[in-house]
Coordinates of C-alpha atoms in Angstrom, one line a residue:
M257 CA -39.2 -1.9 8.0
V258 CA -37.6 -4.8 9.7
K259 CA -35.2 -5.2 6.7
K260 CA -34.2 -1.6 6.9
D261 CA -33.5 -1.9 10.6
L262 CA -31.3 -5.0 9.9
I263 CA -29.4 -3.1 7.2
S264 CA -28.9 -0.1 9.5
A265 CA -27.7 -2.4 12.3
E266 CA -25.3 -4.2 9.9
K267 CA -23.8 -0.9 8.8
L268 CA -23.4 0.2 12.4
Y269 CA -21.5 -3.1 13.2
M270 CA -19.3 -2.6 10.2
V271 CA -18.4 0.9 11.3
V272 CA -17.5 -0.4 14.8
Y273 CA -15.5 -3.2 13.2
L274 CA -13.6 -0.8 10.9
W275 CA -13.0 1.6 13.8
L276 CA -11.5 -1.2 15.8
I277 CA -9.0 -2.0 13.0
F278 CA -8.2 1.8 12.7
S279 CA -7.6 2.0 16.5
V280 CA -5.4 -1.1 16.6
M281 CA -3.3 0.1 13.7
F282 CA -3.1 3.7 15.0
L283 CA -1.7 2.3 18.3
F284 CA 0.7 0.2 16.3
Y285 CA 2.0 3.1 14.2
T286 CA 2.3 5.5 17.1
K287 CA 3.4 3.3 20.1
I288 CA 4.6 -0.1 19.0
E289 CA 6.5 0.6 15.7
P290 CA 6.0 4.4 15.4
L291 CA 6.3 6.3 12.1
M292 CA 9.0 8.8 12.6
V293 CA 11.2 11.1 10.7
C294 CA 14.5 9.2 10.6
D295 CA 16.4 9.6 7.3
P296 CA 17.3 12.3 4.7
D297 CA 14.4 11.6 2.5
D298 CA 12.0 11.9 5.4
W299 CA 13.4 15.3 6.3
T300 CA 13.3 16.4 2.7
Y301 CA 9.7 15.4 1.8
I302 CA 7.9 16.5 4.9
S303 CA 8.4 20.1 3.6
Y304 CA 8.6 19.4 -0.1
S305 CA 6.1 20.8 -2.5
R306 CA 5.8 20.1 -6.2
S307 CA 3.4 20.7 -9.1
A308 CA 0.4 18.3 -9.3
W309 CA 1.3 17.2 -12.8
P310 CA 4.1 15.0 -14.3
Q311 CA 7.3 17.0 -14.5
W312 CA 9.6 16.3 -17.4
G313 CA 13.2 15.5 -16.3
A314 CA 12.4 15.6 -12.6
Y315 CA 14.0 12.9 -10.4
N316 CA 10.5 11.3 -9.9
P317 CA 8.5 12.8 -12.8
S318 CA 5.2 11.1 -12.2
K319 CA 5.0 10.6 -8.4
V320 CA 2.3 13.2 -8.2
F321 CA 0.1 11.7 -5.5
P322 CA 2.7 10.8 -2.8
E323 CA 4.9 13.8 -3.4
T324 CA 2.0 16.2 -3.0
L325 CA 0.4 14.4 -0.1
M326 CA 3.6 14.1 2.0
G327 CA 4.4 17.8 1.8
I328 CA 0.8 18.7 2.6
L329 CA 0.8 16.4 5.7
G330 CA 4.2 17.8 6.8
Y331 CA 2.9 21.4 6.8
F332 CA -0.3 20.3 8.5
S333 CA 1.8 18.6 11.2
A334 CA 4.0 21.6 11.7
F335 CA 1.4 24.4 11.5
V336 CA -1.8 22.8 12.9
V337 CA -0.9 19.8 15.1
F338 CA 2.4 21.0 16.5
P339 CA 0.8 24.1 18.1
I340 CA -1.7 21.8 19.8
T341 CA 0.6 19.1 21.0
G342 CA 3.7 21.2 21.7
N343 CA 5.9 18.4 20.3
Y344 CA 7.3 18.9 16.8
Q345 CA 8.4 15.3 16.3
N346 CA 5.2 13.6 17.7
S347 CA 3.1 15.8 15.4
F348 CA 4.4 14.0 12.4
T349 CA 3.9 10.6 14.0
I350 CA 0.3 11.4 14.8
V351 CA -0.6 12.9 11.4
Y352 CA 1.1 10.3 9.2
A353 CA -0.2 7.4 11.4
V354 CA -3.8 8.7 11.0
V355 CA -3.4 9.0 7.2
V356 CA -1.9 5.5 6.8
C357 CA -4.7 4.1 9.0
I358 CA -7.3 5.9 6.9
F359 CA -6.0 4.2 3.7
I360 CA -5.9 0.8 5.5
I361 CA -9.6 1.2 6.4
L362 CA -10.4 2.3 2.8
Y363 CA -8.6 -0.8 1.6
I364 CA -10.3 -3.1 4.1
F365 CA -13.7 -1.6 3.4
S366 CA -13.2 -2.0 -0.4
F367 CA -12.4 -5.7 0.1
T368 CA -15.5 -6.1 2.2
K369 CA -17.6 -4.5 -0.5
Y370 CA -15.9 -6.8 -3.0
I371 CA -16.7 -10.1 -1.3
N372 CA -20.2 -8.9 -0.3
K373 CA -20.9 -8.1 -4.0
M374 CA -19.8 -11.6 -4.9
F375 CA -21.4 -13.8 -2.3
K376 CA -23.9 -11.8 -0.1
L377 CA -22.5 -13.3 3.1
S378 CA -24.0 -12.8 6.5
L379 CA -22.4 -10.1 8.6
Y380 CA -20.8 -12.8 10.8
K381 CA -19.2 -14.5 7.9
K382 CA -18.3 -11.3 6.1
I383 CA -16.4 -10.0 9.2
F384 CA -14.7 -13.4 9.6
V385 CA -13.4 -13.5 6.0
T386 CA -12.3 -9.9 6.2
S387 CA -10.5 -10.5 9.5
I388 CA -8.6 -13.5 8.0
F389 CA -7.7 -11.4 5.0
F390 CA -6.4 -8.7 7.3
A391 CA -4.5 -11.2 9.4
M392 CA -2.7 -12.7 6.4
H393 CA -0.9 -9.4 6.0
F394 CA 1.0 -10.2 9.2
L395 CA 1.1 -14.0 9.1
L396 CA 2.3 -14.8 5.5
F397 CA 5.9 -13.8 6.3
K398 CA 5.9 -14.4 10.1
T399 CA 8.8 -17.0 10.4
K400 CA 10.8 -15.6 13.3
T401 CA 10.3 -14.4 16.9
E402 CA 11.5 -10.8 16.0
Y403 CA 11.6 -8.4 13.1
N404 CA 9.3 -10.3 10.8
L405 CA 8.4 -8.9 7.4
F406 CA 4.7 -8.0 7.1
M407 CA 2.7 -6.4 4.3
L408 CA 1.6 -3.2 6.1
T409 CA 5.0 -1.6 6.6
A410 CA 7.7 0.2 4.7
S411 CA 11.4 1.0 4.9
N412 CA 10.9 4.5 6.3
L413 CA 8.3 7.2 6.6
N414 CA 9.0 8.4 3.1
C415 CA 8.4 4.9 1.7
F416 CA 5.1 4.6 3.6
I417 CA 3.8 7.6 1.7
N418 CA 5.5 6.8 -1.6
Y419 CA 4.8 3.1 -1.7
L420 CA 2.5 1.6 0.9
V421 CA -0.2 4.3 0.8
P422 CA -0.3 4.3 -3.0
A423 CA -0.5 0.5 -2.9
L424 CA -3.4 0.6 -0.6
F425 CA -5.1 3.4 -2.7
N426 CA -4.6 1.5 -5.9
S427 CA -5.8 -1.8 -4.4
A428 CA -8.9 -0.2 -2.8
F429 CA -9.9 1.6 -6.1
A430 CA -9.4 -1.6 -8.1
M431 CA -11.6 -3.6 -5.8
L432 CA -14.3 -0.8 -5.8
C433 CA -14.1 -0.7 -9.6
I434 CA -14.7 -4.5 -9.8
S435 CA -17.4 -4.6 -7.1
L436 CA -19.3 -1.6 -8.5
N437 CA -18.6 -2.5 -12.1
L438 CA -17.5 1.1 -12.7
P439 CA -16.1 0.7 -16.2
N440 CA -19.5 -0.5 -17.6
H441 CA -21.5 2.1 -15.6
T442 CA -19.6 5.3 -16.5
N443 CA -22.3 6.2 -18.9
K444 CA -24.8 6.2 -16.0
L445 CA -22.8 8.5 -13.8
K446 CA -23.4 12.3 -13.4
I447 CA -20.8 14.7 -14.8
S448 CA -19.6 15.6 -11.3
H449 CA -19.2 11.9 -10.4
I450 CA -17.2 11.3 -13.6
G451 CA -15.0 14.2 -12.7
I452 CA -14.2 12.7 -9.3
L453 CA -13.7 9.3 -10.9
L454 CA -11.2 10.9 -13.3
L455 CA -9.4 12.6 -10.4
I456 CA -9.0 9.3 -8.5
T457 CA -7.9 7.5 -11.7
Y458 CA -5.3 10.2 -12.3
L459 CA -4.0 10.0 -8.7
V460 CA -3.7 6.2 -8.6
I461 CA -1.9 6.0 -11.9
Y462 CA 0.4 9.0 -11.1
S463 CA 1.2 7.6 -7.7
N464 CA 4.1 5.2 -8.2
M465 CA 4.9 3.1 -11.2
V466 CA 5.9 0.3 -8.9
V467 CA 2.5 -0.1 -7.3
N468 CA 0.0 1.2 -9.8
V469 CA 0.0 -2.3 -11.4
L470 CA -2.3 -3.3 -8.5
F471 CA -4.9 -1.1 -10.2
L472 CA -3.9 -1.7 -13.8
A473 CA -3.8 -5.5 -13.7
P474 CA -7.5 -6.0 -12.9
I475 CA -8.4 -3.1 -15.2
F476 CA -6.5 -4.9 -18.0
V477 CA -8.3 -8.2 -17.2
L478 CA -11.7 -6.4 -17.3
F479 CA -10.7 -4.8 -20.6
L480 CA -9.9 -8.2 -22.1
E481 CA -13.2 -9.6 -20.8
N482 CA -15.1 -6.7 -22.3
L483 CA -13.2 -7.1 -25.6
Y484 CA -14.1 -10.8 -25.7
K485 CA -17.8 -9.9 -25.2
Q486 CA -17.7 -7.3 -27.9
F487 CA -16.7 -10.0 -30.5
T488 CA -18.7 -12.9 -29.1
V489 CA -21.9 -11.6 -27.7
V490 CA -24.6 -11.7 -30.4
D491 CA -26.9 -9.2 -28.6
S492 CA -26.4 -5.9 -30.4
K493 CA -27.7 -4.0 -27.4
Y494 CA -24.7 -5.0 -25.4
R495 CA -22.3 -3.6 -28.0
Q496 CA -24.3 -0.3 -28.3
K497 CA -24.5 0.3 -24.6
N498 CA -21.0 -0.7 -23.7
K499 CA -19.1 2.6 -23.5
A500 CA -16.5 1.4 -21.1
F501 CA -13.8 1.4 -23.7
I502 CA -13.4 5.2 -23.3
F503 CA -12.6 4.7 -19.6
Y504 CA -10.1 2.0 -20.5
I505 CA -8.5 4.2 -23.2
I506 CA -8.0 7.0 -20.8
I507 CA -6.4 4.7 -18.2
F508 CA -4.0 3.1 -20.7
M509 CA -3.1 6.5 -22.2
L510 CA -2.3 7.9 -18.8
E511 CA -0.1 4.9 -17.9
L512 CA 1.8 5.2 -21.2
I513 CA 2.6 8.8 -20.5
N514 CA 3.5 7.8 -16.9
L515 CA 6.0 5.2 -18.2
Y516 CA 7.5 7.5 -20.8
Y517 CA 8.1 10.3 -18.2
E518 CA 9.6 7.9 -15.7
M519 CA 11.8 6.3 -18.4
N520 CA 13.3 9.8 -19.0
G521 CA 13.4 10.9 -15.3
G522 CA 16.4 11.6 -13.1
R523 CA 16.1 8.3 -11.2
A524 CA 16.1 6.2 -14.3
Q525 CA 19.1 8.0 -15.6
D526 CA 21.0 7.5 -12.4
I527 CA 20.5 3.7 -12.4
E528 CA 23.1 1.6 -14.3
F529 CA 21.8 -1.5 -16.0
H530 CA 23.7 -4.7 -16.5
F531 CA 21.1 -7.2 -17.7
R532 CA 22.8 -10.5 -16.8
T533 CA 24.0 -9.3 -13.4
Q534 CA 20.7 -7.8 -12.4
L535 CA 18.7 -10.7 -13.7
L536 CA 20.7 -13.1 -11.5
E537 CA 20.4 -10.7 -8.6
T538 CA 16.7 -10.5 -8.9
I539 CA 16.4 -14.3 -9.1
R540 CA 18.4 -14.6 -5.9
D541 CA 16.2 -12.0 -4.3
I542 CA 13.0 -13.9 -5.3
K543 CA 14.5 -17.0 -3.7
W544 CA 15.2 -15.1 -0.6
I545 CA 11.6 -13.8 -0.5
T546 CA 10.1 -17.3 -0.9
G547 CA 12.4 -18.4 1.9
E548 CA 10.8 -15.8 4.1
I549 CA 7.3 -17.1 3.6
N550 CA 5.8 -19.0 6.5
K551 CA 5.4 -22.5 5.0
S552 CA 2.6 -23.5 7.4
V553 CA 0.6 -20.5 6.5
L554 CA 1.3 -21.1 2.8
F555 CA 0.1 -24.7 3.2
C556 CA -3.1 -23.6 4.9
T557 CA -3.9 -20.9 2.3
F558 CA -3.2 -23.3 -0.5
F559 CA -5.4 -26.0 1.1
V560 CA -8.3 -23.5 1.3
I561 CA -7.8 -22.6 -2.4
V562 CA -7.7 -26.2 -3.5
G563 CA -10.7 -26.9 -1.3
A564 CA -12.7 -24.1 -3.0
I565 CA -11.7 -25.4 -6.4
G566 CA -12.9 -28.9 -5.4
L567 CA -16.3 -27.5 -4.3
W568 CA -16.6 -25.6 -7.6
V569 CA -15.8 -28.8 -9.6
K570 CA -18.4 -30.7 -7.6
S571 CA -21.0 -28.0 -8.3
R572 CA -20.4 -27.9 -12.1
K573 CA -23.3 -30.3 -12.9
E574 CA -25.8 -27.9 -11.4
P575 CA -24.0 -24.6 -11.0
Q576 CA -25.6 -21.8 -9.0
Q577 CA -24.9 -18.1 -9.2
E578 CA -22.2 -18.1 -6.6
D579 CA -20.3 -20.9 -8.5
N580 CA -20.2 -18.8 -11.7
I581 CA -19.2 -15.7 -9.7
F582 CA -16.4 -17.6 -7.9
S583 CA -14.9 -19.1 -11.1
R584 CA -15.0 -15.7 -12.9
N585 CA -13.3 -13.8 -10.0
F586 CA -10.9 -16.7 -9.2
V587 CA -9.6 -16.7 -12.8
G588 CA -9.4 -12.8 -12.7
C589 CA -7.5 -12.7 -9.4
L590 CA -5.1 -15.5 -10.6
A591 CA -4.4 -13.5 -13.8
C592 CA -3.7 -10.4 -11.6
F593 CA -1.4 -12.3 -9.4
V594 CA 0.6 -13.6 -12.3
L595 CA 0.7 -10.1 -14.0
C596 CA 1.9 -8.4 -10.8
I597 CA 4.6 -11.0 -10.3
L598 CA 5.9 -10.7 -13.9
Y599 CA 5.7 -6.9 -13.8
T600 CA 7.5 -6.6 -10.5
F601 CA 10.2 -9.1 -11.6
C602 CA 10.9 -7.2 -14.8
L603 CA 10.8 -3.8 -13.2
F604 CA 13.2 -4.7 -10.4
T605 CA 15.5 -6.5 -12.7
R606 CA 15.9 -3.0 -14.3
I607 CA 16.1 -1.2 -11.0
G608 CA 18.3 -3.7 -9.1
M609 CA 19.9 -2.8 -5.7
H610 CA 17.8 -5.6 -4.0
K611 CA 14.9 -3.1 -3.9
I612 CA 12.5 -6.0 -4.6
T613 CA 13.1 -7.3 -1.1
C614 CA 11.7 -4.2 0.6
C615 CA 8.4 -4.8 2.5
E616 CA 6.5 -2.2 0.4
N617 CA 7.4 -4.0 -2.8
I618 CA 6.6 -7.5 -1.5
F619 CA 3.0 -6.2 -0.9
V620 CA 2.7 -5.7 -4.7
M621 CA 3.6 -9.3 -5.4
F622 CA 1.4 -11.0 -2.9
L623 CA -1.7 -8.9 -2.6
Y624 CA -3.6 -10.9 -5.2
Y625 CA -2.5 -14.2 -3.7
N626 CA -4.1 -13.0 -0.5
I627 CA -7.3 -12.0 -2.3
L628 CA -7.3 -15.3 -4.2
F629 CA -7.1 -17.2 -0.8
S630 CA -9.7 -14.9 0.7
I631 CA -12.4 -15.2 -2.0
S632 CA -11.8 -19.0 -1.8
L633 CA -12.5 -18.8 1.9
A634 CA -15.6 -16.7 1.3
Y635 CA -16.8 -19.2 -1.3
I636 CA -16.4 -22.1 1.2
C637 CA -18.3 -20.1 3.8
K638 CA -21.1 -19.6 1.3
K639 CA -21.3 -23.2 0.2
I640 CA -20.7 -25.0 3.5
K641 CA -23.2 -23.8 6.2
C642 CA -21.6 -25.7 9.1
I643 CA -18.3 -23.7 8.7
T644 CA -20.0 -21.3 11.1
L645 CA -19.1 -23.7 14.0
A646 CA -15.4 -23.4 13.2
I647 CA -15.3 -19.6 12.8
P648 CA -14.6 -18.7 16.5
I649 CA -11.8 -21.1 17.0
I650 CA -10.1 -20.3 13.7
T651 CA -10.3 -16.6 14.5
Y652 CA -8.9 -17.1 18.0
I653 CA -6.0 -19.2 16.8
T654 CA -5.2 -16.8 13.9
F655 CA -5.1 -13.6 16.0
I656 CA -3.2 -15.2 18.9
Q657 CA -0.6 -16.3 16.2
I658 CA -0.2 -12.6 15.2
L659 CA 0.7 -11.7 18.7
T660 CA 3.2 -14.4 19.5
G661 CA 6.9 -13.3 19.6
Q662 CA 9.1 -11.1 21.6
G663 CA 10.4 -7.5 21.5
H664 CA 9.9 -6.1 18.0
I665 CA 7.7 -8.9 16.6
Y666 CA 7.3 -7.0 13.3
K667 CA 9.9 -5.0 11.4
G668 CA 9.4 -1.3 11.9
S669 CA 10.3 1.6 9.7
I670 CA 13.2 3.1 11.7
S671 CA 16.0 1.1 10.1
Y672 CA 18.6 3.8 10.5
Y673 CA 18.5 3.4 14.3
N674 CA 18.0 -0.4 14.4
Y675 CA 14.2 0.2 15.0
D676 CA 15.0 2.0 18.2
S677 CA 12.3 4.8 18.4
Q678 CA 13.8 6.3 21.6
K679 CA 17.2 6.7 20.0
C680 CA 15.6 8.2 16.9
Y681 CA 13.7 10.7 19.0
M682 CA 16.8 11.6 21.1
I683 CA 18.9 12.3 18.0
N684 CA 16.2 14.3 16.3
E685 CA 15.8 16.4 19.4
C686 CA 19.6 16.9 19.5
I687 CA 19.5 18.1 15.9
I688 CA 16.6 20.5 16.3
T689 CA 18.2 21.9 19.5
Q690 CA 21.4 22.6 17.7
F691 CA 19.6 24.6 15.0
I692 CA 17.5 26.5 17.5
E693 CA 20.5 27.4 19.6
A694 CA 22.5 28.5 16.5
Y695 CA 19.5 30.7 15.4
K696 CA 19.2 32.3 18.8
L697 CA 22.9 33.2 18.6
G698 CA 22.3 34.9 15.2
M699 CA 24.5 32.4 13.3
S700 CA 24.0 32.0 9.5
D701 CA 26.0 28.7 9.4
I702 CA 26.2 25.8 11.7
N703 CA 28.5 22.8 12.3
L704 CA 25.9 20.1 12.8
I705 CA 26.9 17.1 14.9
L706 CA 25.3 13.9 13.5
P707 CA 25.8 10.2 14.3
K708 CA 28.6 8.6 12.3
Y709 CA 26.1 6.3 10.6
G710 CA 22.7 7.1 9.2
L711 CA 22.1 10.8 8.6
G712 CA 25.9 11.5 8.9
D713 CA 26.6 9.2 5.9
Y714 CA 25.2 11.8 3.5
E715 CA 26.7 15.3 3.0
F716 CA 23.3 16.7 1.9
S717 CA 21.5 15.7 5.1
G718 CA 22.3 18.9 6.9
A719 CA 21.0 21.1 4.0
R720 CA 17.8 19.1 3.8
I721 CA 17.2 19.3 7.6
A722 CA 17.9 23.1 7.6
K723 CA 15.5 23.7 4.7
T724 CA 12.7 21.8 6.4
L725 CA 13.2 23.5 9.8
Y726 CA 13.2 26.9 8.0
N727 CA 10.1 26.0 6.0
H728 CA 8.3 24.9 9.2
R729 CA 9.3 28.1 11.0
I730 CA 11.3 26.2 13.6
I731 CA 14.2 28.6 12.8
G732 CA 13.8 32.0 11.3
T733 CA 16.5 31.9 8.7
Y734 CA 18.1 29.3 6.4
M735 CA 21.5 28.2 7.5
T736 CA 24.5 26.8 5.7
V737 CA 25.4 23.5 7.2
T738 CA 28.6 21.5 7.6
I739 CA 28.5 18.1 9.2
S740 CA 30.7 16.6 12.0
N741 CA 30.3 13.0 13.0
D742 CA 30.3 12.0 16.6
T743 CA 29.9 8.6 18.1
F744 CA 28.1 9.9 21.3
L745 CA 24.9 10.0 19.3
E746 CA 25.0 6.4 18.2

C-alpha cells in the first residue's frame, strides 16, 4: 500500500513538473518570441489541405504529417478559437503554441521514461537529469547576449510544423521504442495497439525526410543488434520468439518509398546540384555551426561523458546491471549521433542553399549528443550517491545561465520583420483590413500594399493570402491580387 502511494505521488510530481515546462514554453511561444504568421509559406499552409498519403510528383510528396497537421490547426484556429478570442492573428499564435508545447512535453516525457528504464533513478535525480537535458537545448549554442541559436525554434511558423514538431515526434517515438523495447514486443500487443503503432510509424516516417533519421537511426541500430543475436545466440527459443524483423521490414520499406517519392518530387527537381561547389559550401556551413557552439558548455558536457566512461572502466572488474545498460546505450547513442551527422551532411550537400545552418536542422545533428551527455549524467548520478549534494547548485547555475542576456536572448521565428512581433502584427492587420475593405466595396480584385521587403518580395504572396482569407471566411469571395510595395509598412 505504501509503495502504491509512493508511485502515485511520484506520478503527480511528474505531471506538475511537465505542466511547469509546458507553461514556461507556452509563455515563451506566445509572449517572448511568439509564433506568428509572417511569410508566404505561413499564409499558404494555415489553410492548405492535402491527401494523407504520399503524392507522386507533388512539391513535397511525402510530408504527410506536417502538411495535414498545419492545415487542420489553421482551420481550428479560424473557426473555433477565433470566434472565442475575437482576434484572428492571436488565434494562430495560441493554437500553434499549444501544439508545439504538447510535442515538447511528449519529447521530455519520453526522455524521462528512457532514463528511468535504464537506471531507476529516484524522482529527485530523474527530474534533475531531465532538467539539464532540457536546459542543454538552450545553452549548447548560447554564445551571445542576443539572438542566440537554440534547439527548440525554427525559421518561421511553417518550419515549426514542418521540421521542429516532426523532429520532436520522431525523437519521442524513438525513445519510447527503445525504453519499451517495442520491436521485440510487437507479438505481445493487441491488434488495436498494433494498428496505432503502425499509424504512428507511418506518420513519423512520412513527416519529413530531413528529421525522420532521428527515428530511423536508433531503429537501424536495434535492427543490427537483433541481427547479431540471431546469428550468435545459441538459444533457439530466442530465434523462434523474435518476430521483430517484420516491424523492421515495414519501417525500412516505408522509408525506401519515402525517399523514392521525394527524389522525384517537385522540390528535388527545382534544386540544382553542383557536387564540388555544394560540398565545399556544406563544409563551410559545418565550420560555422561548430563556431556557434558554446565552448564552455561543450567542455562541461564532454567532461561529464569522459567521467562516465571512467566510472564504467573502473566498474568492469565487477560490473553491475547499470554498467552493462550504460555501455549498451552509450554505444547505441554514439552510433545514432554519427549516423545523424553523416546523413545530414550528405542530404544538405545535395540541397545546398545553406539550409543546414537553420535552427531546425541543427536539432537533428545534435540531439543524440545531448542524449549521450544526459545518459552519462544519469549514470554518474546512479553510481555516485553524494552527487545529490551538488544537484541544487548545478540546477541553479544552469537555469540562471539560460536567462542571462538582453532583449531577444534567443532567436525567434519572425525573421521577415527582424524578430519584431509588433511590426509583424501591425502589417498583418493592415493586410487583412485591406482585404475586408475591398470585399465590403464589392471588389473582385485588389491592389494590395505590402512592405518592400518580406512578403512584397514574392509575386505569389497576394494570391496565397487571398486564398487563405477566403478559405477562413474572413472575406466572402476570392480576389485577384496585384501587389504594390510601400516603405511606410517597413
